[in-house]
Short mmCIF file of C-alpha atoms in Angstrom, two decimals:
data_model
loop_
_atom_site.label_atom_id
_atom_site.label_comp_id
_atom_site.label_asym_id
_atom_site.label_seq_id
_atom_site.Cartn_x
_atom_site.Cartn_y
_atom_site.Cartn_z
CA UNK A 1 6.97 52.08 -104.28
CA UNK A 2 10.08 52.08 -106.25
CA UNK A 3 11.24 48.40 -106.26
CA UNK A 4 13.60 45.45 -108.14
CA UNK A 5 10.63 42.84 -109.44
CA UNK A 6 12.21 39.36 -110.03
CA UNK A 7 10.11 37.10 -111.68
CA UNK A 8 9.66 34.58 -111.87
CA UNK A 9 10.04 33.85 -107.86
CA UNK A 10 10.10 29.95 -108.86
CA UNK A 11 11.45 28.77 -112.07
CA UNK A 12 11.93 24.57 -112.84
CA UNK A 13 13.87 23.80 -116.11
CA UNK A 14 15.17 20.40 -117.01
CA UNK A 15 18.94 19.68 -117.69
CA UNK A 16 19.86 21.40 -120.49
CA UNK A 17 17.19 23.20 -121.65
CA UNK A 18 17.88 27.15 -121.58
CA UNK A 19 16.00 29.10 -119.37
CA UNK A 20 15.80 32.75 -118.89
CA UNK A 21 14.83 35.18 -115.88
CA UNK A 22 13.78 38.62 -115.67
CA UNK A 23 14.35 41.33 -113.66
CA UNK A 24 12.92 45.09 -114.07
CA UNK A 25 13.37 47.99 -111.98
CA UNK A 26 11.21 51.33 -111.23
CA UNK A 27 14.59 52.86 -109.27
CA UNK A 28 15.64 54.07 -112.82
CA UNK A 29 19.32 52.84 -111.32
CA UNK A 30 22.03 53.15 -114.21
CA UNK A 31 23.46 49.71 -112.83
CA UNK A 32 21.98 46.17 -112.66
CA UNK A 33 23.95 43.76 -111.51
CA UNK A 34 22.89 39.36 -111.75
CA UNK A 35 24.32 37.69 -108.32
CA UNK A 36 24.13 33.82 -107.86
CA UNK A 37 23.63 32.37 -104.52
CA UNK A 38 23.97 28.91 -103.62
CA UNK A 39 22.67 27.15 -100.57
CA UNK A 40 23.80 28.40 -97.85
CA UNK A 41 26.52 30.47 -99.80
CA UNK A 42 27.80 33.81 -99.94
CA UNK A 43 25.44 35.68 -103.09
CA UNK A 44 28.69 35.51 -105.97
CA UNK A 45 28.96 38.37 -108.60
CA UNK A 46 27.74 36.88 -112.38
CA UNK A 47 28.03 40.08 -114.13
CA UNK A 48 26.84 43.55 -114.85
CA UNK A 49 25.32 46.57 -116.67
CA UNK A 50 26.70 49.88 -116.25
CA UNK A 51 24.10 51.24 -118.59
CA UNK A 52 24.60 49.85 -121.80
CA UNK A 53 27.99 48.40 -121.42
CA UNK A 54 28.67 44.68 -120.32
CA UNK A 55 31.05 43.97 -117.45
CA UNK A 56 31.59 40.15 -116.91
CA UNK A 57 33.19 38.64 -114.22
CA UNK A 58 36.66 36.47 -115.19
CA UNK A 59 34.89 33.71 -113.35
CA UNK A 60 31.42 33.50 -115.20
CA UNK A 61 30.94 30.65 -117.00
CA UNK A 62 30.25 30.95 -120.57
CA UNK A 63 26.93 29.24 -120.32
CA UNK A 64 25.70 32.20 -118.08
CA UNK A 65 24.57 35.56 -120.58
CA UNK A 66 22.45 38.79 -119.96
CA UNK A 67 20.99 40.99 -121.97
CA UNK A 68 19.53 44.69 -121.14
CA UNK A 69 17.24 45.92 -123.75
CA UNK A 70 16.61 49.51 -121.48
CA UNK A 71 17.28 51.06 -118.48
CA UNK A 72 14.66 49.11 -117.02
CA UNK A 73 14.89 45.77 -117.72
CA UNK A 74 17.58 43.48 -117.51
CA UNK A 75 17.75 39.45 -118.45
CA UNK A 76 19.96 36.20 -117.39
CA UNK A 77 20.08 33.75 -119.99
CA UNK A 78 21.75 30.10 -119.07
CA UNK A 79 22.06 28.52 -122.26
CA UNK A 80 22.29 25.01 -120.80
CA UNK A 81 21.58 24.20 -117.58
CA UNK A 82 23.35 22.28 -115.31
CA UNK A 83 22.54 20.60 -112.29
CA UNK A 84 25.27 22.59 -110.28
CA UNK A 85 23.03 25.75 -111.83
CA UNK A 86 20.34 25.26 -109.19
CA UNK A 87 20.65 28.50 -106.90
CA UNK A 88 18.83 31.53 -106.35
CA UNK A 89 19.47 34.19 -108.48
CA UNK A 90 19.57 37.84 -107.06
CA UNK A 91 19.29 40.99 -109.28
CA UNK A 92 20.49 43.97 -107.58
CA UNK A 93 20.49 47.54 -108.92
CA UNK A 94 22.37 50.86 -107.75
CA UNK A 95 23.09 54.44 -109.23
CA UNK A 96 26.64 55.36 -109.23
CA UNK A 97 27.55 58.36 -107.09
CA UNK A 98 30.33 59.87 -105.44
CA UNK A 99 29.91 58.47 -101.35
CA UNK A 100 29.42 54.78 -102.60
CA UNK A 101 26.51 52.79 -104.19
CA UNK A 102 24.23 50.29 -101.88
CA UNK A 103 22.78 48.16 -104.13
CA UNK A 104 18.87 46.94 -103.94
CA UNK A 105 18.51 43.73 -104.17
CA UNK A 106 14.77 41.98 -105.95
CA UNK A 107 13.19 38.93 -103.79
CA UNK A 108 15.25 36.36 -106.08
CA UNK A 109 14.49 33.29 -108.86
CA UNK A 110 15.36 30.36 -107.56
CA UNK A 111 15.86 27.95 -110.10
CA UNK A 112 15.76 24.06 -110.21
CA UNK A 113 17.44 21.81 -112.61
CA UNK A 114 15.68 19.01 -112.61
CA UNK B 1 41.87 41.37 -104.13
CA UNK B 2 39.40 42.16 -102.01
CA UNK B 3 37.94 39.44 -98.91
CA UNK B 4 35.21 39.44 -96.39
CA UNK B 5 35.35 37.54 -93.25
CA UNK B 6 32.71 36.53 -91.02
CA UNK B 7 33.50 33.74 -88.79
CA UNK B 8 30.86 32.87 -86.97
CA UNK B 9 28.88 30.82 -89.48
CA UNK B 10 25.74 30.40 -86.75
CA UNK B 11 24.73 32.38 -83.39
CA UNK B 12 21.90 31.50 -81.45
CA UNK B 13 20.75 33.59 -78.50
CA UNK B 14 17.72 34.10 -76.18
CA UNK B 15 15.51 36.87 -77.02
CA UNK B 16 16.00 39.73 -75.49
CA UNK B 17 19.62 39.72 -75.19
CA UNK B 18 22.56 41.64 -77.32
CA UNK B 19 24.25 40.41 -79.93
CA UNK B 20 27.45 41.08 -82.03
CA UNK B 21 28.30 40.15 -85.09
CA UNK B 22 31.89 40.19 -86.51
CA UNK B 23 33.17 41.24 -89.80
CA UNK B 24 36.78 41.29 -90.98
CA UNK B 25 37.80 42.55 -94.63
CA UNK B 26 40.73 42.84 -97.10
CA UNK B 27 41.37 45.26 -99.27
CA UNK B 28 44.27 47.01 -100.70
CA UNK B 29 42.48 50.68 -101.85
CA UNK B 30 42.68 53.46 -99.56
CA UNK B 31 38.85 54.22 -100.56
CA UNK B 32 36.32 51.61 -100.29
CA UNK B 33 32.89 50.95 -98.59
CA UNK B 34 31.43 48.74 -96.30
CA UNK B 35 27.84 46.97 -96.06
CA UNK B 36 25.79 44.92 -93.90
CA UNK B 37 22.56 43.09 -95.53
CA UNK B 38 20.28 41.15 -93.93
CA UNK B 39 18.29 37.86 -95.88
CA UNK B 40 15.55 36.97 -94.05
CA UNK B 41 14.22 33.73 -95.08
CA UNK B 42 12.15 35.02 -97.76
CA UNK B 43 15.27 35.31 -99.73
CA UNK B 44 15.61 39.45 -100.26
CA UNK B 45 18.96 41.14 -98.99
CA UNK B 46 17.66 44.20 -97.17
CA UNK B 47 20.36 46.94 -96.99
CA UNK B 48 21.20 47.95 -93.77
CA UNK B 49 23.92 50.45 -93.89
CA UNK B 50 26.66 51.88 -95.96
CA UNK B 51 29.95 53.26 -94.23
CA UNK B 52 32.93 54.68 -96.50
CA UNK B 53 36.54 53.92 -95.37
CA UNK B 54 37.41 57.58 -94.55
CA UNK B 55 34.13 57.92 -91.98
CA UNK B 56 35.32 56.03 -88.58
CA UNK B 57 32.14 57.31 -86.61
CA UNK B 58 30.40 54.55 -85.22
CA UNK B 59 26.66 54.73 -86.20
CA UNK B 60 23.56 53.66 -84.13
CA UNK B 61 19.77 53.10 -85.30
CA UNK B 62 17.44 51.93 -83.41
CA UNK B 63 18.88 48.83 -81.92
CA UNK B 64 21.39 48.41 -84.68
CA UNK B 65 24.75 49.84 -84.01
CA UNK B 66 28.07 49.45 -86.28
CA UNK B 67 31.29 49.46 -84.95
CA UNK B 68 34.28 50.34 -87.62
CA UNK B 69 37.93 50.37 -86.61
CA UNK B 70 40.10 50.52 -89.65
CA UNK B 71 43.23 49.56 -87.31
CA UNK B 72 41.69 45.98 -87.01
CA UNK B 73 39.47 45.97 -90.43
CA UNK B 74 36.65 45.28 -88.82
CA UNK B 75 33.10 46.51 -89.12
CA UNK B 76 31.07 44.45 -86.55
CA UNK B 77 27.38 45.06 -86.37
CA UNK B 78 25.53 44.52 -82.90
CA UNK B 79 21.74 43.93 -82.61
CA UNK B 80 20.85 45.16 -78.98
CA UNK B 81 17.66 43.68 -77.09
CA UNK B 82 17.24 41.33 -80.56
CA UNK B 83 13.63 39.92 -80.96
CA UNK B 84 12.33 37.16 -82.50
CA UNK B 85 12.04 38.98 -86.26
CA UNK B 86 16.20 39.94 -86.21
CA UNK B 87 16.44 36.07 -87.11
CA UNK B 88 18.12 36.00 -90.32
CA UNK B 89 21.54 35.66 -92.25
CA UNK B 90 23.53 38.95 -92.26
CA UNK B 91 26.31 39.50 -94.38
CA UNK B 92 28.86 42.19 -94.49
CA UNK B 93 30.15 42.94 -97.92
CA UNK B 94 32.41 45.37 -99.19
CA UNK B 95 32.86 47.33 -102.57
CA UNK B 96 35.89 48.86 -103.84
CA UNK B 97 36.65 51.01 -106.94
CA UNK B 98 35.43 54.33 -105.27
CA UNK B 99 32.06 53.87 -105.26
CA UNK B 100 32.01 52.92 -109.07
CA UNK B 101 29.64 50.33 -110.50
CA UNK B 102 31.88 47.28 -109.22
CA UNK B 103 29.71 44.64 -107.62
CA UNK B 104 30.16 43.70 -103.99
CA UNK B 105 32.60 41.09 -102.20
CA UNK B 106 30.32 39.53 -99.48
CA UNK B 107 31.18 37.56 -96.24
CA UNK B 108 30.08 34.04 -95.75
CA UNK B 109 27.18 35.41 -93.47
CA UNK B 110 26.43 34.74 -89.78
CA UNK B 111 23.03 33.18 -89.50
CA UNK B 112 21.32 34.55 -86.18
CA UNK B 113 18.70 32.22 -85.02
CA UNK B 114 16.92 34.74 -81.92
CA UNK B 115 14.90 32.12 -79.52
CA UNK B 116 12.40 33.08 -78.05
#
């Protein structure tokens, strides 16, 4: 089945110490997109790939990155983690059409700053 | 700018009965699209449905039916006979930019707790 893999499901980093998650996707969607969601919060737009060109939201914090090497694959870098960085961290991915894009959503990282 | 409201923050109801779910947005395009996702407690945001601003049909599946009145920006979403399983935050969401790559505004989300 065509599917958004997020892995890993569980990732533990300590304070400061840069951590990066994955996300690949057999959809062959020309848009990923990294959401964060906070507990018991609304998911909140990071940042995304239309292809190969970055779109960042004005609200991202510079500590927050991504990199997409292919169509496939798509990476969130936090340089240095904070404690008010633990959240679960949605990938989504969508093909842009005419009639609106639903985005697909992967089963989430959620990270812990210890 | 674009906002999502959904102001019921927590519903609990008996099995078996119907429920509705509200959802109030904000937007200043003419063209724009609507969502509703459910998160079950495993985390994933299932898609539920998709409705563009210029499509005012109301849309049933199953048990699921969507409600869209532009007059009131509202979208509600109404679970009829819910079971057990429908428990779960929903969130409505909405995208504008014509269906371009823009990411999506979401709602607060209603979590339904079904009892049975």
């Amino acid at each position: 089945d065509a599917m958004v893999i997020q892995n890993p499901r569980y990732q533990v980093t300590q304070f400061g110490k840069p951590v990066t998650l994955s996300c690949s996707q057999t959809l062959n969607h020309n848009v990923m997109y990294w959401y964060q969601q906070k507990s018991s919060q609304a998911p909140k737009l990071l940042f995304h790939y239309y292809d190969k060109d970055f779109n960042n939201e004005a609200d991202t914090p510079d500590n927050f990155q991504s990199r997409r090497p292919n169509t496939s694959f798509c990476f969130l870098d936090i340089r240095s983690p904070g404690l008010g960085d633990a959240a679960m961290y949605l990938c989504a991915t969508s093909r842009v059409r005419r009639g609106g894009n639903e985005q697909f959503f992967g089963p989430g990282t959620r990270l812990t700053v210890l | 700018a674009q906002k999502v409201t959904q102001a019921q923050t927590e519903i609990s109801v008996v099995e078996k009965e119907d429920v509705t779910l509200d959802c109030v947005y904000e937007t200043r395009d003419t063209t724009y699209y609507l969502f509703w996702y459910k998160q079950p407690p495993s985390g994933e945001l299932v898609f539920l449905i998709r409705r563009n601003s210029f499509d005012e049909q109301n849309e049933i599946s199953g048990r699921y039916s969507w409600n869209f009145q532009k007059s009131t920006s509202s979208f509600n979403f109404t679970i009829t006979a819910s079971q057990v399983v429908d428990s779960a935050v929903y969130f409505c969401a909405l995208s504008e930019a014509g269906g371009g790559a823009d990411g999506l505004t979401f709602g607060k989300g209603t979590h339904l707790i079904i009892q049975p």
